[in-house]
């Protein structure tokens, strides 16, 4: 990196690409490296009926955001920035504030999304004001209630709050994020008529189910903007089966990594306005931007292979249908949350984050979780996950 101007040089980019073994996508990376100090033509899509278009690649911020990464994301058009009141104890929002303090002219180009876990009007107001203060801005573009599990959690008070706050100019649009019972939450939101946007888990594993297809279509018809998260559907493609080998080899021949192919699978659905993903380093940012600007589409055989791979490895991935398994354990164990923490550990290699979240579960429940009988939950699980084994693993290792 050039320490004088604090920008990335073309050589830095190429070195980073080489270090990550991204020779297979060197053409788009080379293209990016040529334009490291310029904007690139990031595709955009309309965000529901808001009248606003957003880039198809968003920058997820559950990280201690690096200023250079933010600068480069802005230059390359990944200008949908997703954060939350709770991310990194508020530091994620503070980093955005630091950036906007230095580059205030960028505020109009950045679509800022933040979230609050508060379930009361007073709590939402408190969290929103704190977020605005941290991010040094007068408004956020999209404000989410965080981690909604049932549409009934959004009552008339919250509707009135969203309308009042929009009218007051502190938020432009309102919606929610969801990782549990996503499809039911989306179908419910489509009937409400006052939800502008939803961020939900969506990937090559989840996108083919009838429930998800119906949920996305209902939201599209209702004019709700959709942001996909958890788009990798777990970790990288392994190479222990014929399908996996064929999949990985096939994408490499086409010039993609499997991670890029999974993004492309999500973008195939025109109703998904934006993919929001954590990009912890410049290599992943480059790779994802390269995938976004590269116009090669997946063939129908590519998609069939991804689908087959999803089927063969389905017991590795929790689909978030927590109504099924948690009701079977009388809601004692937060199975869906624990599955997500295990994903942080197994797929992202981030044991610290997994352990931090897991330890927030009260000690009494953690002890109970280790001794629960999960037989009925496992019978109900459409992914055939070994729920008991995984819950005990979480208690033991996290
Ligand atoms: S463990 Fe199974 S039933 Fe429970 S949320 Fe995950 S996929 Fe659904």
mmCIF file of C-alpha atoms and ligand atoms in Angstrom:
data_model
loop_
_atom_site.group_PDB
_atom_site.id
_atom_site.type_symbol
_atom_site.label_atom_id
_atom_site.label_comp_id
_atom_site.label_asym_id
_atom_site.label_seq_id
_atom_site.Cartn_x
_atom_site.Cartn_y
_atom_site.Cartn_z
ATOM 1 C CA UNK A 1 0.000 0.000 0.000
ATOM 2 C CA UNK A 2 1.188 3.484 -0.767
ATOM 3 C CA UNK A 3 1.729 4.985 2.634
ATOM 4 C CA UNK A 4 1.831 8.521 1.299
ATOM 5 C CA UNK A 5 -1.567 8.751 -0.271
ATOM 6 C CA UNK A 6 -3.145 5.860 1.636
ATOM 7 C CA UNK A 7 -4.595 4.350 -1.492
ATOM 8 C CA UNK A 8 -4.189 0.921 -2.936
ATOM 9 C CA UNK A 9 -1.839 0.614 -5.877
ATOM 10 C CA UNK A 10 -2.394 -1.654 -8.842
ATOM 11 C CA UNK A 11 0.537 -3.755 -7.682
ATOM 12 C CA UNK A 12 -1.049 -4.110 -4.209
ATOM 13 C CA UNK A 13 -4.233 -5.380 -5.807
ATOM 14 C CA UNK A 14 -2.480 -7.910 -7.978
ATOM 15 C CA UNK A 15 -0.369 -9.079 -5.060
ATOM 16 C CA UNK A 16 -3.494 -9.496 -2.903
ATOM 17 C CA UNK A 17 -5.236 -11.406 -5.695
ATOM 18 C CA UNK A 18 -2.240 -13.692 -6.131
ATOM 19 C CA UNK A 19 -1.931 -14.281 -2.384
ATOM 20 C CA UNK A 20 -5.528 -15.383 -2.265
ATOM 21 C CA UNK A 21 -5.056 -17.809 -5.133
ATOM 22 C CA UNK A 22 -7.465 -15.894 -7.310
ATOM 23 C CA UNK A 23 -5.614 -16.503 -10.529
ATOM 24 C CA UNK A 24 -8.804 -17.896 -11.982
ATOM 25 C CA UNK A 25 -10.478 -14.517 -11.857
ATOM 26 C CA UNK A 26 -7.446 -12.525 -12.774
ATOM 27 C CA UNK A 27 -9.117 -10.915 -15.791
ATOM 28 C CA UNK A 28 -11.744 -8.983 -13.801
ATOM 29 C CA UNK A 29 -9.247 -8.392 -10.978
ATOM 30 C CA UNK A 30 -6.780 -6.991 -13.458
ATOM 31 C CA UNK A 31 -9.520 -4.760 -14.768
ATOM 32 C CA UNK A 32 -10.250 -3.561 -11.250
ATOM 33 C CA UNK A 33 -6.585 -3.012 -10.541
ATOM 34 C CA UNK A 34 -6.391 -0.776 -13.606
ATOM 35 C CA UNK A 35 -9.182 1.329 -12.178
ATOM 36 C CA UNK A 36 -8.200 1.167 -8.516
ATOM 37 C CA UNK A 37 -8.560 4.892 -8.164
ATOM 38 C CA UNK A 38 -11.656 5.261 -10.273
ATOM 39 C CA UNK A 39 -15.262 4.266 -10.156
ATOM 40 C CA UNK A 40 -16.464 1.146 -11.929
ATOM 41 C CA UNK A 41 -19.834 0.519 -13.534
ATOM 42 C CA UNK A 42 -21.505 -1.260 -10.619
ATOM 43 C CA UNK A 43 -24.947 -2.470 -11.753
ATOM 44 C CA UNK A 44 -27.938 -1.166 -9.792
ATOM 45 C CA UNK A 45 -31.491 -2.343 -9.283
ATOM 46 C CA UNK A 46 -34.658 -0.623 -8.062
ATOM 47 C CA UNK A 47 -35.261 -1.150 -4.361
ATOM 48 C CA UNK A 48 -38.917 -2.136 -4.372
ATOM 49 C CA UNK A 49 -41.243 0.787 -4.952
ATOM 50 C CA UNK A 50 -39.091 3.266 -3.048
ATOM 51 C CA UNK A 51 -38.031 4.998 -6.254
ATOM 52 C CA UNK A 52 -34.397 4.486 -5.264
ATOM 53 C CA UNK A 53 -31.933 2.232 -7.063
ATOM 54 C CA UNK A 54 -29.240 0.471 -5.066
ATOM 55 C CA UNK A 55 -26.028 -1.279 -6.146
ATOM 56 C CA UNK A 56 -26.370 -5.039 -6.509
ATOM 57 C CA UNK A 57 -23.430 -5.436 -4.098
ATOM 58 C CA UNK A 58 -23.675 -4.029 -0.579
ATOM 59 C CA UNK A 59 -21.045 -3.751 2.104
ATOM 60 C CA UNK A 60 -22.014 -5.558 5.300
ATOM 61 C CA UNK A 61 -20.720 -3.970 8.419
ATOM 62 C CA UNK A 62 -20.621 -6.370 11.355
ATOM 63 C CA UNK A 63 -16.943 -5.541 11.382
ATOM 64 C CA UNK A 64 -14.579 -2.972 12.743
ATOM 65 C CA UNK A 65 -14.784 -1.211 9.388
ATOM 66 C CA UNK A 66 -11.487 -0.226 7.847
ATOM 67 C CA UNK A 67 -11.438 3.310 6.385
ATOM 68 C CA UNK A 68 -9.544 2.238 3.276
ATOM 69 C CA UNK A 69 -12.023 -0.538 2.648
ATOM 70 C CA UNK A 70 -14.910 1.919 2.929
ATOM 71 C CA UNK A 71 -13.148 4.305 0.567
ATOM 72 C CA UNK A 72 -12.524 1.594 -1.975
ATOM 73 C CA UNK A 73 -16.066 0.208 -1.652
ATOM 74 C CA UNK A 74 -17.398 3.716 -2.317
ATOM 75 C CA UNK A 75 -15.134 4.127 -5.360
ATOM 76 C CA UNK A 76 -16.215 0.805 -6.781
ATOM 77 C CA UNK A 77 -19.894 1.516 -6.285
ATOM 78 C CA UNK A 78 -20.600 -0.864 -3.382
ATOM 79 C CA UNK A 79 -22.451 2.051 -1.809
ATOM 80 C CA UNK A 80 -25.163 0.190 0.111
ATOM 81 C CA UNK A 81 -23.658 0.134 3.619
ATOM 82 C CA UNK A 82 -25.287 -2.090 6.162
ATOM 83 C CA UNK A 83 -24.646 -1.711 9.866
ATOM 84 C CA UNK A 84 -26.534 -2.011 13.156
ATOM 85 C CA UNK A 85 -26.677 -0.285 16.476
ATOM 86 C CA UNK A 86 -25.213 -3.427 18.035
ATOM 87 C CA UNK A 87 -22.431 -4.263 15.561
ATOM 88 C CA UNK A 88 -19.036 -4.231 17.227
ATOM 89 C CA UNK A 89 -20.565 -2.506 20.246
ATOM 90 C CA UNK A 90 -21.372 0.557 18.096
ATOM 91 C CA UNK A 91 -17.934 0.743 16.503
ATOM 92 C CA UNK A 92 -19.222 -0.264 13.073
ATOM 93 C CA UNK A 93 -21.452 2.842 13.029
ATOM 94 C CA UNK A 94 -18.644 4.973 14.463
ATOM 95 C CA UNK A 95 -16.359 3.928 11.606
ATOM 96 C CA UNK A 96 -18.995 5.031 9.112
ATOM 97 C CA UNK A 97 -19.223 8.314 11.013
ATOM 98 C CA UNK A 98 -15.468 8.725 10.839
ATOM 99 C CA UNK A 99 -15.576 8.104 7.104
ATOM 100 C CA UNK A 100 -18.400 10.590 6.537
ATOM 101 C CA UNK A 101 -16.594 13.121 8.699
ATOM 102 C CA UNK A 102 -13.659 12.883 6.310
ATOM 103 C CA UNK A 103 -15.648 12.569 3.082
ATOM 104 C CA UNK A 104 -18.956 14.378 3.744
ATOM 105 C CA UNK A 105 -19.521 14.769 0.011
ATOM 106 C CA UNK A 106 -19.977 10.968 -0.194
ATOM 107 C CA UNK A 107 -23.057 10.986 2.071
ATOM 108 C CA UNK A 108 -25.450 11.578 -0.826
ATOM 109 C CA UNK A 109 -24.030 8.554 -2.669
ATOM 110 C CA UNK A 110 -24.149 6.098 0.229
ATOM 111 C CA UNK A 111 -27.356 4.236 1.024
ATOM 112 C CA UNK A 112 -27.009 3.743 4.773
ATOM 113 C CA UNK A 113 -28.923 0.945 6.471
ATOM 114 C CA UNK A 114 -28.916 0.453 10.209
ATOM 115 C CA UNK A 115 -30.915 -1.651 12.645
ATOM 116 C CA UNK A 116 -32.210 -1.759 16.175
ATOM 117 C CA UNK A 117 -33.157 -4.676 18.392
ATOM 118 C CA UNK A 118 -35.521 -2.461 20.385
ATOM 119 C CA UNK A 119 -39.133 -3.577 20.436
ATOM 120 C CA UNK A 120 -40.615 -0.392 21.836
ATOM 121 C CA UNK A 121 -41.174 2.980 20.249
ATOM 122 C CA UNK A 122 -39.030 4.637 22.907
ATOM 123 C CA UNK A 123 -36.256 2.104 22.297
ATOM 124 C CA UNK A 124 -36.353 2.594 18.533
ATOM 125 C CA UNK A 125 -36.146 6.379 18.944
ATOM 126 C CA UNK A 126 -33.249 6.067 21.392
ATOM 127 C CA UNK A 127 -31.330 3.675 19.123
ATOM 128 C CA UNK A 128 -31.977 5.695 15.971
ATOM 129 C CA UNK A 129 -30.749 8.910 17.593
ATOM 130 C CA UNK A 130 -27.630 7.122 18.808
ATOM 131 C CA UNK A 131 -27.004 5.707 15.327
ATOM 132 C CA UNK A 132 -27.352 9.155 13.728
ATOM 133 C CA UNK A 133 -24.939 10.631 16.247
ATOM 134 C CA UNK A 134 -22.382 7.871 15.707
ATOM 135 C CA UNK A 135 -22.600 8.057 11.925
ATOM 136 C CA UNK A 136 -22.534 11.876 11.860
ATOM 137 C CA UNK A 137 -25.561 12.074 9.622
ATOM 138 C CA UNK A 138 -29.050 13.575 9.871
ATOM 139 C CA UNK A 139 -30.836 10.593 8.379
ATOM 140 C CA UNK A 140 -30.505 6.941 7.516
ATOM 141 C CA UNK A 141 -31.799 5.667 4.233
ATOM 142 C CA UNK A 142 -33.284 2.450 5.549
ATOM 143 C CA UNK A 143 -34.008 1.570 9.171
ATOM 144 C CA UNK A 144 -34.623 -2.037 10.150
ATOM 145 C CA UNK A 145 -36.043 -3.694 13.189
ATOM 146 C CA UNK A 146 -33.393 -6.344 13.669
ATOM 147 C CA UNK A 147 -33.950 -10.103 13.555
ATOM 148 C CA UNK A 148 -37.711 -10.330 13.327
ATOM 149 C CA UNK A 149 -38.978 -13.904 13.877
ATOM 150 C CA UNK A 150 -42.705 -13.334 13.441
ATOM 151 C CA UNK A 151 -44.535 -10.574 11.601
ATOM 152 C CA UNK A 152 -46.715 -10.122 14.715
ATOM 153 C CA UNK A 153 -43.713 -8.467 16.356
ATOM 154 C CA UNK A 154 -44.411 -5.414 14.161
ATOM 155 C CA UNK A 155 -47.485 -3.865 15.695
ATOM 156 C CA UNK A 156 -49.488 -0.701 15.144
ATOM 157 C CA UNK A 157 -47.231 1.331 17.444
ATOM 158 C CA UNK A 158 -44.209 0.473 15.324
ATOM 159 C CA UNK A 159 -46.123 1.315 12.142
ATOM 160 C CA UNK A 160 -47.071 4.723 13.573
ATOM 161 C CA UNK A 161 -43.467 5.266 14.693
ATOM 162 C CA UNK A 162 -42.122 4.472 11.228
ATOM 163 C CA UNK A 163 -44.553 6.879 9.576
ATOM 164 C CA UNK A 164 -43.808 9.641 12.070
ATOM 165 C CA UNK A 165 -40.069 9.183 11.786
ATOM 166 C CA UNK A 166 -40.161 9.163 8.000
ATOM 167 C CA UNK A 167 -42.220 12.347 8.041
ATOM 168 C CA UNK A 168 -39.673 13.906 10.401
ATOM 169 C CA UNK A 169 -36.874 13.114 7.944
ATOM 170 C CA UNK A 170 -34.716 10.908 10.172
ATOM 171 C CA UNK A 171 -35.372 7.793 8.105
ATOM 172 C CA UNK A 172 -36.309 7.504 4.443
ATOM 173 C CA UNK A 173 -37.533 3.915 4.478
ATOM 174 C CA UNK A 174 -38.463 1.306 7.048
ATOM 175 C CA UNK A 175 -38.389 -2.472 7.252
ATOM 176 C CA UNK A 176 -36.816 -5.413 9.045
ATOM 177 C CA UNK A 177 -34.152 -8.080 8.894
ATOM 178 C CA UNK A 178 -34.911 -11.746 9.494
ATOM 179 C CA UNK A 179 -32.980 -14.994 9.765
ATOM 180 C CA UNK A 180 -35.733 -17.130 11.302
ATOM 181 C CA UNK A 181 -39.007 -18.086 9.670
ATOM 182 C CA UNK A 182 -38.034 -15.702 6.896
ATOM 183 C CA UNK A 183 -40.642 -16.854 4.439
ATOM 184 C CA UNK A 184 -43.552 -16.393 6.863
ATOM 185 C CA UNK A 185 -42.242 -12.956 7.867
ATOM 186 C CA UNK A 186 -41.956 -11.955 4.201
ATOM 187 C CA UNK A 187 -45.432 -13.226 3.315
ATOM 188 C CA UNK A 188 -46.840 -11.374 6.317
ATOM 189 C CA UNK A 189 -45.008 -8.171 5.398
ATOM 190 C CA UNK A 190 -46.376 -8.284 1.871
ATOM 191 C CA UNK A 191 -49.872 -8.003 3.345
ATOM 192 C CA UNK A 192 -49.071 -5.108 5.687
ATOM 193 C CA UNK A 193 -48.561 -2.427 3.062
ATOM 194 C CA UNK A 194 -46.149 -0.299 5.136
ATOM 195 C CA UNK A 195 -42.870 -2.236 4.859
ATOM 196 C CA UNK A 196 -40.382 -0.742 2.385
ATOM 197 C CA UNK A 197 -37.545 -3.235 2.646
ATOM 198 C CA UNK A 198 -36.528 -6.618 4.062
ATOM 199 C CA UNK A 199 -33.118 -8.201 4.506
ATOM 200 C CA UNK A 200 -33.323 -11.972 4.746
ATOM 201 C CA UNK A 201 -31.100 -15.041 4.454
ATOM 202 C CA UNK A 202 -31.196 -16.057 0.805
ATOM 203 C CA UNK A 203 -28.838 -18.268 -1.152
ATOM 204 C CA UNK A 204 -28.564 -21.171 -3.595
ATOM 205 C CA UNK A 205 -29.812 -23.501 -0.877
ATOM 206 C CA UNK A 206 -32.891 -21.521 0.133
ATOM 207 C CA UNK A 207 -33.946 -19.968 -3.147
ATOM 208 C CA UNK A 208 -35.561 -23.050 -4.680
ATOM 209 C CA UNK A 209 -38.064 -23.959 -1.998
ATOM 210 C CA UNK A 210 -41.714 -23.298 -2.836
ATOM 211 C CA UNK A 211 -42.045 -21.270 0.369
ATOM 212 C CA UNK A 212 -39.173 -18.959 -0.532
ATOM 213 C CA UNK A 213 -40.294 -18.570 -4.149
ATOM 214 C CA UNK A 214 -43.771 -17.579 -2.955
ATOM 215 C CA UNK A 215 -42.355 -15.208 -0.333
ATOM 216 C CA UNK A 216 -40.073 -13.400 -2.783
ATOM 217 C CA UNK A 217 -42.845 -13.118 -5.369
ATOM 218 C CA UNK A 218 -45.276 -11.741 -2.792
ATOM 219 C CA UNK A 219 -42.766 -9.105 -1.691
ATOM 220 C CA UNK A 220 -41.996 -8.181 -5.292
ATOM 221 C CA UNK A 221 -45.710 -7.721 -5.996
ATOM 222 C CA UNK A 222 -46.060 -5.617 -2.827
ATOM 223 C CA UNK A 223 -43.153 -3.400 -3.905
ATOM 224 C CA UNK A 224 -40.904 -4.392 -0.992
ATOM 225 C CA UNK A 225 -37.172 -4.010 -1.703
ATOM 226 C CA UNK A 226 -35.231 -7.182 -0.943
ATOM 227 C CA UNK A 227 -31.666 -7.492 0.278
ATOM 228 C CA UNK A 228 -30.104 -10.950 0.430
ATOM 229 C CA UNK A 229 -27.694 -11.893 3.212
ATOM 230 C CA UNK A 230 -25.923 -15.168 4.084
ATOM 231 C CA UNK A 231 -25.567 -15.631 0.352
ATOM 232 C CA UNK A 232 -22.748 -18.182 0.558
ATOM 233 C CA UNK A 233 -25.082 -20.728 2.173
ATOM 234 C CA UNK A 234 -22.345 -21.919 4.517
ATOM 235 C CA UNK A 235 -18.717 -22.298 3.594
ATOM 236 C CA UNK A 236 -16.775 -23.010 0.436
ATOM 237 C CA UNK A 237 -17.507 -25.946 -1.758
ATOM 238 C CA UNK A 238 -15.557 -28.893 -0.417
ATOM 239 C CA UNK A 239 -14.135 -31.466 -2.773
ATOM 240 C CA UNK A 240 -15.116 -34.745 -1.208
ATOM 241 C CA UNK A 241 -17.783 -35.811 -3.684
ATOM 242 C CA UNK A 242 -18.117 -36.057 -7.447
ATOM 243 C CA UNK A 243 -20.702 -33.243 -7.540
ATOM 244 C CA UNK A 244 -18.473 -30.975 -5.465
ATOM 245 C CA UNK A 245 -15.461 -31.645 -7.662
ATOM 246 C CA UNK A 246 -17.449 -31.119 -10.832
ATOM 247 C CA UNK A 247 -18.923 -27.909 -9.419
ATOM 248 C CA UNK A 248 -15.641 -26.401 -8.283
ATOM 249 C CA UNK A 249 -13.818 -27.447 -11.478
ATOM 250 C CA UNK A 250 -16.600 -26.190 -13.708
ATOM 251 C CA UNK A 251 -16.610 -22.723 -12.157
ATOM 252 C CA UNK A 252 -12.840 -22.479 -12.225
ATOM 253 C CA UNK A 253 -12.865 -23.247 -15.950
ATOM 254 C CA UNK A 254 -15.379 -20.458 -16.473
ATOM 255 C CA UNK A 255 -13.191 -18.065 -14.555
ATOM 256 C CA UNK A 256 -15.177 -18.002 -11.297
ATOM 257 C CA UNK A 257 -14.512 -19.125 -7.801
ATOM 258 C CA UNK A 258 -17.392 -21.026 -6.244
ATOM 259 C CA UNK A 259 -17.935 -18.026 -3.939
ATOM 260 C CA UNK A 260 -18.483 -15.799 -6.977
ATOM 261 C CA UNK A 261 -20.768 -18.370 -8.580
ATOM 262 C CA UNK A 262 -22.938 -18.396 -5.445
ATOM 263 C CA UNK A 263 -23.327 -14.606 -5.663
ATOM 264 C CA UNK A 264 -24.263 -14.927 -9.314
ATOM 265 C CA UNK A 265 -26.888 -17.541 -8.469
ATOM 266 C CA UNK A 266 -28.562 -15.010 -6.155
ATOM 267 C CA UNK A 267 -28.373 -12.168 -8.683
ATOM 268 C CA UNK A 268 -30.146 -14.425 -11.194
ATOM 269 C CA UNK A 269 -33.344 -13.505 -9.372
ATOM 270 C CA UNK A 270 -34.200 -9.972 -10.537
ATOM 271 C CA UNK A 271 -36.335 -9.413 -7.432
ATOM 272 C CA UNK A 272 -33.232 -9.399 -5.240
ATOM 273 C CA UNK A 273 -32.133 -5.770 -5.318
ATOM 274 C CA UNK A 274 -28.873 -6.132 -3.415
ATOM 275 C CA UNK A 275 -26.571 -8.750 -1.940
ATOM 276 C CA UNK A 276 -25.248 -7.567 1.382
ATOM 277 C CA UNK A 277 -22.100 -9.344 2.419
ATOM 278 C CA UNK A 278 -19.296 -8.890 4.872
ATOM 279 C CA UNK A 279 -16.061 -8.113 3.090
ATOM 280 C CA UNK A 280 -13.353 -8.206 5.719
ATOM 281 C CA UNK A 281 -10.436 -7.615 3.369
ATOM 282 C CA UNK A 282 -9.588 -6.097 0.014
ATOM 283 C CA UNK A 283 -9.285 -9.485 -1.654
ATOM 284 C CA UNK A 284 -12.880 -10.397 -0.920
ATOM 285 C CA UNK A 285 -14.048 -6.911 -1.875
ATOM 286 C CA UNK A 286 -12.220 -7.247 -5.192
ATOM 287 C CA UNK A 287 -13.556 -10.713 -5.815
ATOM 288 C CA UNK A 288 -17.145 -9.671 -5.099
ATOM 289 C CA UNK A 289 -16.928 -6.470 -7.152
ATOM 290 C CA UNK A 290 -15.418 -8.507 -9.988
ATOM 291 C CA UNK A 291 -18.361 -10.915 -9.786
ATOM 292 C CA UNK A 292 -20.843 -8.024 -9.783
ATOM 293 C CA UNK A 293 -19.443 -6.274 -12.833
ATOM 294 C CA UNK A 294 -18.721 -9.450 -14.807
ATOM 295 C CA UNK A 295 -21.665 -10.121 -17.078
ATOM 296 C CA UNK A 296 -21.157 -13.855 -17.647
ATOM 297 C CA UNK A 297 -24.255 -15.698 -16.498
ATOM 298 C CA UNK A 298 -24.504 -19.122 -14.947
ATOM 299 C CA UNK A 299 -25.737 -21.734 -17.412
ATOM 300 C CA UNK A 300 -28.716 -23.894 -16.586
ATOM 301 C CA UNK A 301 -26.301 -26.785 -15.986
ATOM 302 C CA UNK A 302 -24.307 -24.627 -13.516
ATOM 303 C CA UNK A 303 -27.509 -23.918 -11.636
ATOM 304 C CA UNK A 304 -28.559 -27.572 -11.685
ATOM 305 C CA UNK A 305 -25.174 -28.555 -10.244
ATOM 306 C CA UNK A 306 -25.438 -25.947 -7.487
ATOM 307 C CA UNK A 307 -28.917 -27.227 -6.687
ATOM 308 C CA UNK A 308 -27.662 -30.833 -6.610
ATOM 309 C CA UNK A 309 -24.802 -29.812 -4.356
ATOM 310 C CA UNK A 310 -27.293 -28.058 -2.041
ATOM 311 C CA UNK A 311 -29.355 -31.251 -1.857
ATOM 312 C CA UNK A 312 -26.351 -33.480 -1.178
ATOM 313 C CA UNK A 313 -25.053 -31.238 1.592
ATOM 314 C CA UNK A 314 -28.350 -30.068 3.049
ATOM 315 C CA UNK A 315 -27.688 -31.534 6.496
ATOM 316 C CA UNK A 316 -24.792 -29.054 6.750
ATOM 317 C CA UNK A 317 -27.052 -26.021 6.500
ATOM 318 C CA UNK A 318 -29.788 -24.671 8.750
ATOM 319 C CA UNK A 319 -32.638 -23.177 6.712
ATOM 320 C CA UNK A 320 -33.902 -20.978 9.546
ATOM 321 C CA UNK A 321 -37.341 -22.621 9.846
ATOM 322 C CA UNK A 322 -37.198 -22.361 13.630
ATOM 323 C CA UNK A 323 -40.960 -22.691 14.080
ATOM 324 C CA UNK A 324 -40.502 -26.367 13.283
ATOM 325 C CA UNK A 325 -37.681 -27.386 15.603
ATOM 326 C CA UNK A 326 -38.004 -24.899 18.453
ATOM 327 C CA UNK A 327 -41.660 -25.719 19.037
ATOM 328 C CA UNK A 328 -40.593 -29.384 19.360
ATOM 329 C CA UNK A 329 -38.381 -28.440 22.308
ATOM 330 C CA UNK A 330 -40.992 -26.138 23.870
ATOM 331 C CA UNK A 331 -38.824 -23.184 22.736
ATOM 332 C CA UNK A 332 -36.295 -23.922 25.481
ATOM 333 C CA UNK A 333 -33.345 -24.055 23.090
ATOM 334 C CA UNK A 334 -32.750 -21.163 20.660
ATOM 335 C CA UNK A 335 -31.807 -23.706 17.985
ATOM 336 C CA UNK A 336 -31.828 -21.306 15.036
ATOM 337 C CA UNK A 337 -29.557 -18.813 16.793
ATOM 338 C CA UNK A 338 -27.140 -21.531 17.885
ATOM 339 C CA UNK A 339 -27.029 -22.922 14.332
ATOM 340 C CA UNK A 340 -26.047 -19.440 13.156
ATOM 341 C CA UNK A 341 -23.289 -19.191 15.748
ATOM 342 C CA UNK A 342 -21.984 -22.588 14.670
ATOM 343 C CA UNK A 343 -21.967 -21.303 11.089
ATOM 344 C CA UNK A 344 -19.792 -18.360 12.182
ATOM 345 C CA UNK A 345 -17.421 -20.893 13.663
ATOM 346 C CA UNK A 346 -17.468 -23.640 11.001
ATOM 347 C CA UNK A 347 -17.995 -21.678 7.790
ATOM 348 C CA UNK A 348 -16.470 -18.280 8.539
ATOM 349 C CA UNK A 349 -13.712 -19.602 10.810
ATOM 350 C CA UNK A 350 -14.751 -16.971 13.388
ATOM 351 C CA UNK A 351 -14.896 -18.895 16.660
ATOM 352 C CA UNK A 352 -14.567 -15.735 18.757
ATOM 353 C CA UNK A 353 -17.727 -14.229 17.308
ATOM 354 C CA UNK A 354 -19.564 -17.528 17.705
ATOM 355 C CA UNK A 355 -18.482 -17.854 21.348
ATOM 356 C CA UNK A 356 -19.330 -14.211 22.116
ATOM 357 C CA UNK A 357 -22.914 -14.621 20.903
ATOM 358 C CA UNK A 358 -23.321 -18.079 22.427
ATOM 359 C CA UNK A 359 -22.298 -16.821 25.861
ATOM 360 C CA UNK A 360 -25.189 -14.351 25.769
ATOM 361 C CA UNK A 361 -27.557 -17.294 26.155
ATOM 362 C CA UNK A 362 -28.277 -17.567 29.896
ATOM 363 C CA UNK A 363 -26.158 -20.212 31.650
ATOM 364 C CA UNK A 364 -29.256 -22.061 32.860
ATOM 365 C CA UNK A 365 -30.498 -22.531 29.290
ATOM 366 C CA UNK A 366 -27.074 -23.587 28.036
ATOM 367 C CA UNK A 367 -26.983 -26.355 30.657
ATOM 368 C CA UNK A 368 -30.521 -27.412 29.771
ATOM 369 C CA UNK A 369 -29.661 -27.443 26.069
ATOM 370 C CA UNK A 370 -27.005 -30.079 26.605
ATOM 371 C CA UNK A 371 -29.507 -32.484 28.148
ATOM 372 C CA UNK A 372 -32.590 -31.931 25.986
ATOM 373 C CA UNK A 373 -34.051 -34.695 23.842
ATOM 374 C CA UNK A 374 -34.034 -33.422 20.232
ATOM 375 C CA UNK A 375 -35.601 -36.519 18.616
ATOM 376 C CA UNK A 376 -38.861 -34.832 17.575
ATOM 377 C CA UNK A 377 -37.051 -31.675 16.460
ATOM 378 C CA UNK A 378 -34.795 -33.786 14.242
ATOM 379 C CA UNK A 379 -37.781 -35.596 12.776
ATOM 380 C CA UNK A 380 -39.366 -32.263 11.876
ATOM 381 C CA UNK A 381 -36.202 -30.758 10.411
ATOM 382 C CA UNK A 382 -36.490 -30.583 6.599
ATOM 383 C CA UNK A 383 -32.695 -30.381 6.321
ATOM 384 C CA UNK A 384 -32.247 -33.559 8.379
ATOM 385 C CA UNK A 385 -29.761 -31.803 10.629
ATOM 386 C CA UNK A 386 -28.265 -33.693 13.583
ATOM 387 C CA UNK A 387 -29.671 -31.057 15.929
ATOM 388 C CA UNK A 388 -28.855 -32.809 19.224
ATOM 389 C CA UNK A 389 -25.260 -33.449 18.239
ATOM 390 C CA UNK A 390 -24.803 -29.838 17.133
ATOM 391 C CA UNK A 391 -26.409 -28.338 20.243
ATOM 392 C CA UNK A 392 -24.156 -30.429 22.467
ATOM 393 C CA UNK A 393 -21.157 -29.476 20.365
ATOM 394 C CA UNK A 394 -22.033 -25.795 20.860
ATOM 395 C CA UNK A 395 -22.355 -26.226 24.625
ATOM 396 C CA UNK A 396 -19.039 -28.096 24.762
ATOM 397 C CA UNK A 397 -16.953 -25.934 22.432
ATOM 398 C CA UNK A 398 -18.384 -22.432 22.579
HETATM 399 S S1 LIG B 1 -32.443 -26.982 12.630
HETATM 400 FE FE1 LIG B 1 -33.718 -27.757 10.940
HETATM 401 S S2 LIG B 1 -35.844 -27.294 11.552
HETATM 402 FE FE2 LIG B 1 -34.489 -26.073 12.844
HETATM 403 S S3 LIG B 1 -34.332 -24.127 11.809
HETATM 404 FE FE3 LIG B 1 -32.592 -25.352 11.130
HETATM 405 S S4 LIG B 1 -33.286 -26.365 9.253
HETATM 406 FE FE4 LIG B 1 -35.129 -25.606 10.289
#
